[in-house]
PDB file of C-alpha atoms in Angstrom:
ATOM      1  CA  MET H 262      43.948  25.167 -15.584  1.00 52.00           C
ATOM      2  CA  ASN H 263      47.703  24.869 -15.278  1.00 65.00           C
ATOM      3  CA  ASP H 264      48.448  21.406 -13.900  1.00 91.00           C
ATOM      4  CA  LYS H 265      51.037  22.852 -11.514  1.00 93.00           C
ATOM      5  CA  ARG H 266      48.393  25.056  -9.918  1.00 92.00           C
ATOM      6  CA  ARG H 267      45.731  22.380  -9.381  1.00 96.00           C
ATOM      7  CA  LYS H 268      44.718  21.532  -5.834  1.00 97.00           C
ATOM      8  CA  LEU H 269      46.188  18.248  -4.640  1.00 97.00           C
ATOM      9  CA  SER H 270      44.102  15.620  -2.870  1.00 97.00           C
ATOM     10  CA  GLU H 271      44.892  14.685   0.724  1.00 95.00           C
ATOM     11  CA  ALA H 272      46.476  11.436  -0.462  1.00 96.00           C
ATOM     12  CA  GLU H 273      48.617  13.297  -2.993  1.00 96.00           C
ATOM     13  CA  ILE H 274      49.723  15.792  -0.335  1.00 97.00           C
ATOM     14  CA  GLY H 275      50.598  12.972   2.051  1.00 95.00           C
ATOM     15  CA  ALA H 276      52.743  11.315  -0.606  1.00 96.00           C
ATOM     16  CA  ALA H 277      54.400  14.607  -1.538  1.00 95.00           C
ATOM     17  CA  VAL H 278      55.215  15.598   2.043  1.00 95.00           C
ATOM     18  CA  GLN H 279      56.593  12.214   3.033  1.00 95.00           C
ATOM     19  CA  PRO H 280      60.094  12.756   1.528  1.00 95.00           C
ATOM     20  CA  LEU H 281      60.195  16.412   2.687  1.00 96.00           C
ATOM     21  CA  LYS H 282      61.887  16.098   6.068  1.00 92.00           C
ATOM     22  CA  GLY H 283      60.612  18.566   8.643  1.00 96.00           C
ATOM     23  CA  TRP H 284      57.582  19.632   6.624  1.00 98.00           C
ATOM     24  CA  SER H 285      54.031  19.043   7.797  1.00 97.00           C
ATOM     25  CA  VAL H 286      50.528  20.088   6.804  1.00 97.00           C
ATOM     26  CA  SER H 287      49.028  22.652   9.182  1.00 96.00           C
ATOM     27  CA  GLY H 288      45.835  24.616   8.606  1.00 96.00           C
ATOM     28  CA  GLY H 289      45.739  23.482   4.992  1.00 96.00           C
ATOM     29  CA  LYS H 290      49.262  24.737   4.286  1.00 98.00           C
ATOM     30  CA  LEU H 291      52.668  23.110   3.917  1.00 98.00           C
ATOM     31  CA  ARG H 292      54.693  24.331   6.896  1.00 98.00           C
ATOM     32  CA  ARG H 293      58.248  24.180   8.134  1.00 98.00           C
ATOM     33  CA  GLU H 294      60.340  26.022  10.699  1.00 98.00           C
ATOM     34  CA  TYR H 295      64.024  26.403   9.963  1.00 98.00           C
ATOM     35  CA  LYS H 296      66.548  27.277  12.631  1.00 98.00           C
ATOM     36  CA  PHE H 297      69.926  28.658  11.616  1.00 97.00           C
ATOM     37  CA  ARG H 298      73.080  29.656  13.472  1.00 97.00           C
ATOM     38  CA  ASP H 299      72.248  33.355  13.646  1.00 97.00           C
ATOM     39  CA  PHE H 300      70.482  36.164  11.807  1.00 98.00           C
ATOM     40  CA  ALA H 301      73.149  36.359   9.085  1.00 97.00           C
ATOM     41  CA  GLU H 302      72.726  32.689   8.209  1.00 97.00           C
ATOM     42  CA  ALA H 303      68.914  32.932   8.303  1.00 98.00           C
ATOM     43  CA  TRP H 304      69.141  35.953   6.026  1.00 98.00           C
ATOM     44  CA  GLY H 305      71.471  34.097   3.673  1.00 98.00           C
ATOM     45  CA  PHE H 306      68.859  31.359   3.365  1.00 98.00           C
ATOM     46  CA  MET H 307      66.058  33.850   2.757  1.00 98.00           C
ATOM     47  CA  THR H 308      68.071  35.752   0.167  1.00 98.00           C
ATOM     48  CA  HIS H 309      68.831  32.631  -1.849  1.00 98.00           C
ATOM     49  CA  ALA H 310      65.199  31.551  -1.469  1.00 98.00           C
ATOM     50  CA  ALA H 311      63.977  34.976  -2.659  1.00 98.00           C
ATOM     51  CA  LEU H 312      65.693  34.430  -6.014  1.00 98.00           C
ATOM     52  CA  GLU H 313      63.866  31.111  -6.508  1.00 97.00           C
ATOM     53  CA  ILE H 314      60.586  32.592  -5.306  1.00 98.00           C
ATOM     54  CA  HIS H 315      60.901  35.455  -7.760  1.00 98.00           C
ATOM     55  CA  ALA H 316      61.825  33.111 -10.614  1.00 98.00           C
ATOM     56  CA  MET H 317      58.872  30.815  -9.849  1.00 97.00           C
ATOM     57  CA  ASP H 318      56.512  33.756  -9.273  1.00 97.00           C
ATOM     58  CA  HIS H 319      55.126  31.710  -6.401  1.00 97.00           C
ATOM     59  CA  HIS H 320      55.281  33.383  -3.012  1.00 98.00           C
ATOM     60  CA  PRO H 321      55.424  31.908   0.475  1.00 98.00           C
ATOM     61  CA  GLU H 322      53.992  33.292   3.664  1.00 98.00           C
ATOM     62  CA  TRP H 323      57.169  33.479   5.683  1.00 98.00           C
ATOM     63  CA  SER H 324      58.410  35.126   8.822  1.00 98.00           C
ATOM     64  CA  ASN H 325      61.747  35.633  10.509  1.00 98.00           C
ATOM     65  CA  VAL H 326      62.840  36.248  14.085  1.00 98.00           C
ATOM     66  CA  TYR H 327      66.625  36.303  14.559  1.00 98.00           C
ATOM     67  CA  ASN H 328      67.802  32.789  13.509  1.00 98.00           C
ATOM     68  CA  LYS H 329      64.348  31.320  12.846  1.00 98.00           C
ATOM     69  CA  VAL H 330      62.468  31.268   9.561  1.00 98.00           C
ATOM     70  CA  THR H 331      58.918  29.904   9.401  1.00 98.00           C
ATOM     71  CA  VAL H 332      57.541  29.103   5.957  1.00 98.00           C
ATOM     72  CA  GLU H 333      53.941  28.357   4.989  1.00 98.00           C
ATOM     73  CA  LEU H 334      53.029  27.366   1.450  1.00 98.00           C
ATOM     74  CA  VAL H 335      49.593  27.344  -0.125  1.00 98.00           C
ATOM     75  CA  THR H 336      48.142  28.392  -3.478  1.00 97.00           C
ATOM     76  CA  HIS H 337      45.259  30.722  -2.707  1.00 95.00           C
ATOM     77  CA  SER H 338      43.998  30.768  -6.314  1.00 95.00           C
ATOM     78  CA  ALA H 339      43.582  26.957  -6.134  1.00 96.00           C
ATOM     79  CA  GLY H 340      42.200  26.925  -2.590  1.00 96.00           C
ATOM     80  CA  GLY H 341      44.810  24.506  -1.346  1.00 97.00           C
ATOM     81  CA  ILE H 342      48.223  22.927  -1.705  1.00 98.00           C
ATOM     82  CA  THR H 343      49.397  22.468  -5.305  1.00 98.00           C
ATOM     83  CA  PRO H 344      52.437  20.974  -7.069  1.00 97.00           C
ATOM     84  CA  MET H 345      53.902  24.516  -7.073  1.00 97.00           C
ATOM     85  CA  ASP H 346      53.965  24.467  -3.251  1.00 98.00           C
ATOM     86  CA  VAL H 347      55.595  21.049  -3.196  1.00 98.00           C
ATOM     87  CA  GLU H 348      58.174  22.217  -5.759  1.00 97.00           C
ATOM     88  CA  LEU H 349      59.009  25.348  -3.735  1.00 98.00           C
ATOM     89  CA  ALA H 350      59.310  23.274  -0.546  1.00 98.00           C
ATOM     90  CA  GLY H 351      61.814  21.044  -2.326  1.00 97.00           C
ATOM     91  CA  LYS H 352      63.833  24.048  -3.467  1.00 98.00           C
ATOM     92  CA  LEU H 353      63.920  25.481   0.062  1.00 98.00           C
ATOM     93  CA  GLU H 354      65.182  22.125   1.341  1.00 97.00           C
ATOM     94  CA  GLU H 355      67.955  22.188  -1.232  1.00 97.00           C
ATOM     95  CA  ILE H 356      68.956  25.748  -0.270  1.00 97.00           C
ATOM     96  CA  ALA H 357      68.894  25.012   3.477  1.00 97.00           C
ATOM     97  CA  GLY H 358      70.849  21.821   2.864  1.00 95.00           C
ATOM     98  CA  ARG H 359      73.677  23.761   1.256  1.00 92.00           C
ATOM     99  CA  LEU H 360      74.029  25.790   4.450  1.00 87.00           C
ATOM    100  CA  GLY H 361      74.729  22.567   6.278  1.00 66.00           C
ATOM    101  CA  SER H 362      72.028  23.159   8.880  1.00 53.00           C
TER     102      SER H 362
ATOM    103  CA  MET U 219      71.513  48.509  32.136  1.00 52.00           C
ATOM    104  CA  ASN U 220      72.094  50.049  28.749  1.00 65.00           C
ATOM    105  CA  ASP U 221      69.783  53.053  28.483  1.00 91.00           C
ATOM    106  CA  LYS U 222      68.820  52.095  24.937  1.00 93.00           C
ATOM    107  CA  ARG U 223      67.503  48.753  26.196  1.00 92.00           C
ATOM    108  CA  ARG U 224      65.394  50.063  29.070  1.00 96.00           C
ATOM    109  CA  LYS U 225      61.654  49.528  28.936  1.00 97.00           C
ATOM    110  CA  LEU U 226      59.786  52.707  28.038  1.00 97.00           C
ATOM    111  CA  SER U 227      56.720  53.864  29.970  1.00 97.00           C
ATOM    112  CA  GLU U 228      53.352  54.040  28.197  1.00 95.00           C
ATOM    113  CA  ALA U 229      53.652  57.832  28.040  1.00 96.00           C
ATOM    114  CA  GLU U 230      57.132  57.590  26.528  1.00 96.00           C
ATOM    115  CA  ILE U 231      55.920  55.065  23.957  1.00 97.00           C
ATOM    116  CA  GLY U 232      52.982  57.307  23.049  1.00 95.00           C
ATOM    117  CA  ALA U 233      55.331  60.255  22.498  1.00 96.00           C
ATOM    118  CA  ALA U 234      57.771  58.117  20.503  1.00 95.00           C
ATOM    119  CA  VAL U 235      55.119  56.602  18.232  1.00 95.00           C
ATOM    120  CA  GLN U 236      53.358  59.878  17.502  1.00 95.00           C
ATOM    121  CA  PRO U 237      55.802  61.045  14.770  1.00 95.00           C
ATOM    122  CA  LEU U 238      56.091  57.504  13.312  1.00 96.00           C
ATOM    123  CA  LYS U 239      53.377  57.529  10.652  1.00 92.00           C
ATOM    124  CA  GLY U 240      51.604  54.205  10.265  1.00 96.00           C
ATOM    125  CA  TRP U 241      53.026  52.653  13.437  1.00 98.00           C
ATOM    126  CA  SER U 242      50.871  51.616  16.367  1.00 97.00           C
ATOM    127  CA  VAL U 243      51.241  49.691  19.598  1.00 97.00           C
ATOM    128  CA  SER U 244      49.633  46.249  19.426  1.00 96.00           C
ATOM    129  CA  GLY U 245      50.054  43.482  22.002  1.00 96.00           C
ATOM    130  CA  GLY U 246      52.892  45.363  23.690  1.00 96.00           C
ATOM    131  CA  LYS U 247      54.848  45.691  20.424  1.00 98.00           C
ATOM    132  CA  LEU U 248      55.462  48.464  17.920  1.00 98.00           C
ATOM    133  CA  ARG U 249      53.738  47.344  14.727  1.00 98.00           C
ATOM    134  CA  ARG U 250      53.477  48.437  11.127  1.00 98.00           C
ATOM    135  CA  GLU U 251      52.361  46.875   7.868  1.00 98.00           C
ATOM    136  CA  TYR U 252      54.098  48.032   4.722  1.00 98.00           C
ATOM    137  CA  LYS U 253      52.638  47.480   1.279  1.00 98.00           C
ATOM    138  CA  PHE U 254      54.914  47.688  -1.748  1.00 97.00           C
ATOM    139  CA  ARG U 255      54.398  47.468  -5.499  1.00 97.00           C
ATOM    140  CA  ASP U 256      55.350  43.801  -5.760  1.00 97.00           C
ATOM    141  CA  PHE U 257      57.566  41.104  -4.240  1.00 98.00           C
ATOM    142  CA  ALA U 258      60.761  42.586  -5.705  1.00 97.00           C
ATOM    143  CA  GLU U 259      60.122  45.967  -4.081  1.00 97.00           C
ATOM    144  CA  ALA U 260      59.159  44.355  -0.751  1.00 98.00           C
ATOM    145  CA  TRP U 261      62.334  42.295  -0.922  1.00 98.00           C
ATOM    146  CA  GLY U 262      64.398  45.410  -1.698  1.00 98.00           C
ATOM    147  CA  PHE U 263      63.020  47.006   1.458  1.00 98.00           C
ATOM    148  CA  MET U 264      63.746  43.908   3.551  1.00 98.00           C
ATOM    149  CA  THR U 265      67.275  43.586   2.178  1.00 98.00           C
ATOM    150  CA  HIS U 266      68.161  47.186   2.994  1.00 98.00           C
ATOM    151  CA  ALA U 267      66.514  46.759   6.413  1.00 98.00           C
ATOM    152  CA  ALA U 268      68.505  43.565   7.061  1.00 98.00           C
ATOM    153  CA  LEU U 269      71.755  45.526   6.848  1.00 98.00           C
ATOM    154  CA  GLU U 270      70.545  47.971   9.512  1.00 97.00           C
ATOM    155  CA  ILE U 271      69.167  45.151  11.657  1.00 98.00           C
ATOM    156  CA  HIS U 272      72.474  43.330  11.515  1.00 98.00           C
ATOM    157  CA  ALA U 273      74.438  46.501  12.301  1.00 97.00           C
ATOM    158  CA  MET U 274      72.177  47.305  15.282  1.00 97.00           C
ATOM    159  CA  ASP U 275      72.122  43.669  16.432  1.00 97.00           C
ATOM    160  CA  HIS U 276      68.447  44.277  17.166  1.00 97.00           C
ATOM    161  CA  HIS U 277      66.038  41.945  15.397  1.00 98.00           C
ATOM    162  CA  PRO U 278      62.415  42.433  14.419  1.00 98.00           C
ATOM    163  CA  GLU U 279      59.675  39.859  14.210  1.00 98.00           C
ATOM    164  CA  TRP U 280      58.718  40.310  10.592  1.00 98.00           C
ATOM    165  CA  SER U 281      56.802  38.487   7.926  1.00 98.00           C
ATOM    166  CA  ASN U 282      56.320  38.783   4.208  1.00 98.00           C
ATOM    167  CA  VAL U 283      53.620  37.705   1.796  1.00 98.00           C
ATOM    168  CA  TYR U 284      54.163  38.882  -1.808  1.00 98.00           C
ATOM    169  CA  ASN U 285      54.162  42.719  -1.591  1.00 98.00           C
ATOM    170  CA  LYS U 286      53.345  42.999   2.122  1.00 98.00           C
ATOM    171  CA  VAL U 287      55.801  43.209   5.009  1.00 98.00           C
ATOM    172  CA  THR U 288      54.550  43.215   8.602  1.00 98.00           C
ATOM    173  CA  VAL U 289      57.008  44.314  11.277  1.00 98.00           C
ATOM    174  CA  GLU U 290      56.705  43.930  15.052  1.00 98.00           C
ATOM    175  CA  LEU U 291      59.296  45.412  17.383  1.00 98.00           C
ATOM    176  CA  VAL U 292      59.837  44.592  21.051  1.00 98.00           C
ATOM    177  CA  THR U 293      62.853  43.999  23.272  1.00 97.00           C
ATOM    178  CA  HIS U 294      62.255  40.656  24.995  1.00 95.00           C
ATOM    179  CA  SER U 295      65.191  41.095  27.407  1.00 95.00           C
ATOM    180  CA  ALA U 296      63.584  44.322  28.684  1.00 96.00           C
ATOM    181  CA  GLY U 297      60.033  42.943  28.685  1.00 96.00           C
ATOM    182  CA  GLY U 298      58.716  45.752  26.512  1.00 97.00           C
ATOM    183  CA  ILE U 299      59.327  48.469  23.956  1.00 98.00           C
ATOM    184  CA  THR U 300      62.689  50.226  24.312  1.00 98.00           C
ATOM    185  CA  PRO U 301      64.515  53.122  22.589  1.00 97.00           C
ATOM    186  CA  MET U 302      66.161  50.459  20.369  1.00 97.00           C
ATOM    187  CA  ASP U 303      62.740  49.546  18.974  1.00 98.00           C
ATOM    188  CA  VAL U 304      61.874  53.179  18.346  1.00 98.00           C
ATOM    189  CA  GLU U 305      65.239  53.723  16.639  1.00 97.00           C
ATOM    190  CA  LEU U 306      64.751  50.688  14.370  1.00 98.00           C
ATOM    191  CA  ALA U 307      61.210  51.842  13.501  1.00 98.00           C
ATOM    192  CA  GLY U 308      62.675  55.208  12.457  1.00 97.00           C
ATOM    193  CA  LYS U 309      65.275  53.522  10.268  1.00 98.00           C
ATOM    194  CA  LEU U 310      62.635  51.361   8.584  1.00 98.00           C
ATOM    195  CA  GLU U 311      60.600  54.487   7.843  1.00 97.00           C
ATOM    196  CA  GLU U 312      63.630  56.103   6.239  1.00 97.00           C
ATOM    197  CA  ILE U 313      64.301  53.016   4.099  1.00 97.00           C
ATOM    198  CA  ALA U 314      60.653  52.688   3.011  1.00 97.00           C
ATOM    199  CA  GLY U 315      60.546  56.420   2.301  1.00 95.00           C
ATOM    200  CA  ARG U 316      63.401  56.128  -0.174  1.00 92.00           C
ATOM    201  CA  LEU U 317      61.363  53.585  -2.162  1.00 87.00           C
ATOM    202  CA  GLY U 318      58.759  56.282  -2.608  1.00 67.00           C
ATOM    203  CA  SER U 319      55.949  54.141  -1.249  1.00 53.00           C
TER     204      SER U 319
END
């Protein structure tokens, strides 16, 4: 099995989430809500994120209402949170950070 | 009050939804799930839709997981479904139709 797609233990998840500000574990998924200035800024975030998502071939469960974007990350094939989810969370943080929000 | 943002009656909603294939009323919102070939096609749909959403200044509650896009439309300021929601549903149909799905 690809090491990046192996299910992390609870301790590993705890350690991985710790530096990811705003992220928590909810219902067995990594979860964060982002709030932007308006729809255009939220869409800018999602559009940049979509490029990374496509490149990684690892897809979030995400929703948008106006300036809010809620992201949930889990690897269904592994039955839990994997290094891929942690990596994508880190990329989303980097993208959101560039927007200065 | 702007006529486009007035709450429609149940009979009006029924008549409005009837020609909108795949749409239904669920929890007081217009709702449809779209299924595309893959993430890229789903994202193409969302990107085109985002332009219309921004132009209308009327925002859906929508979510995406890989090739699926779920859309819910309601006008919170009116406390229900309005002509704006019906109009946006029609535009989404047109956009999805162009993708041949």
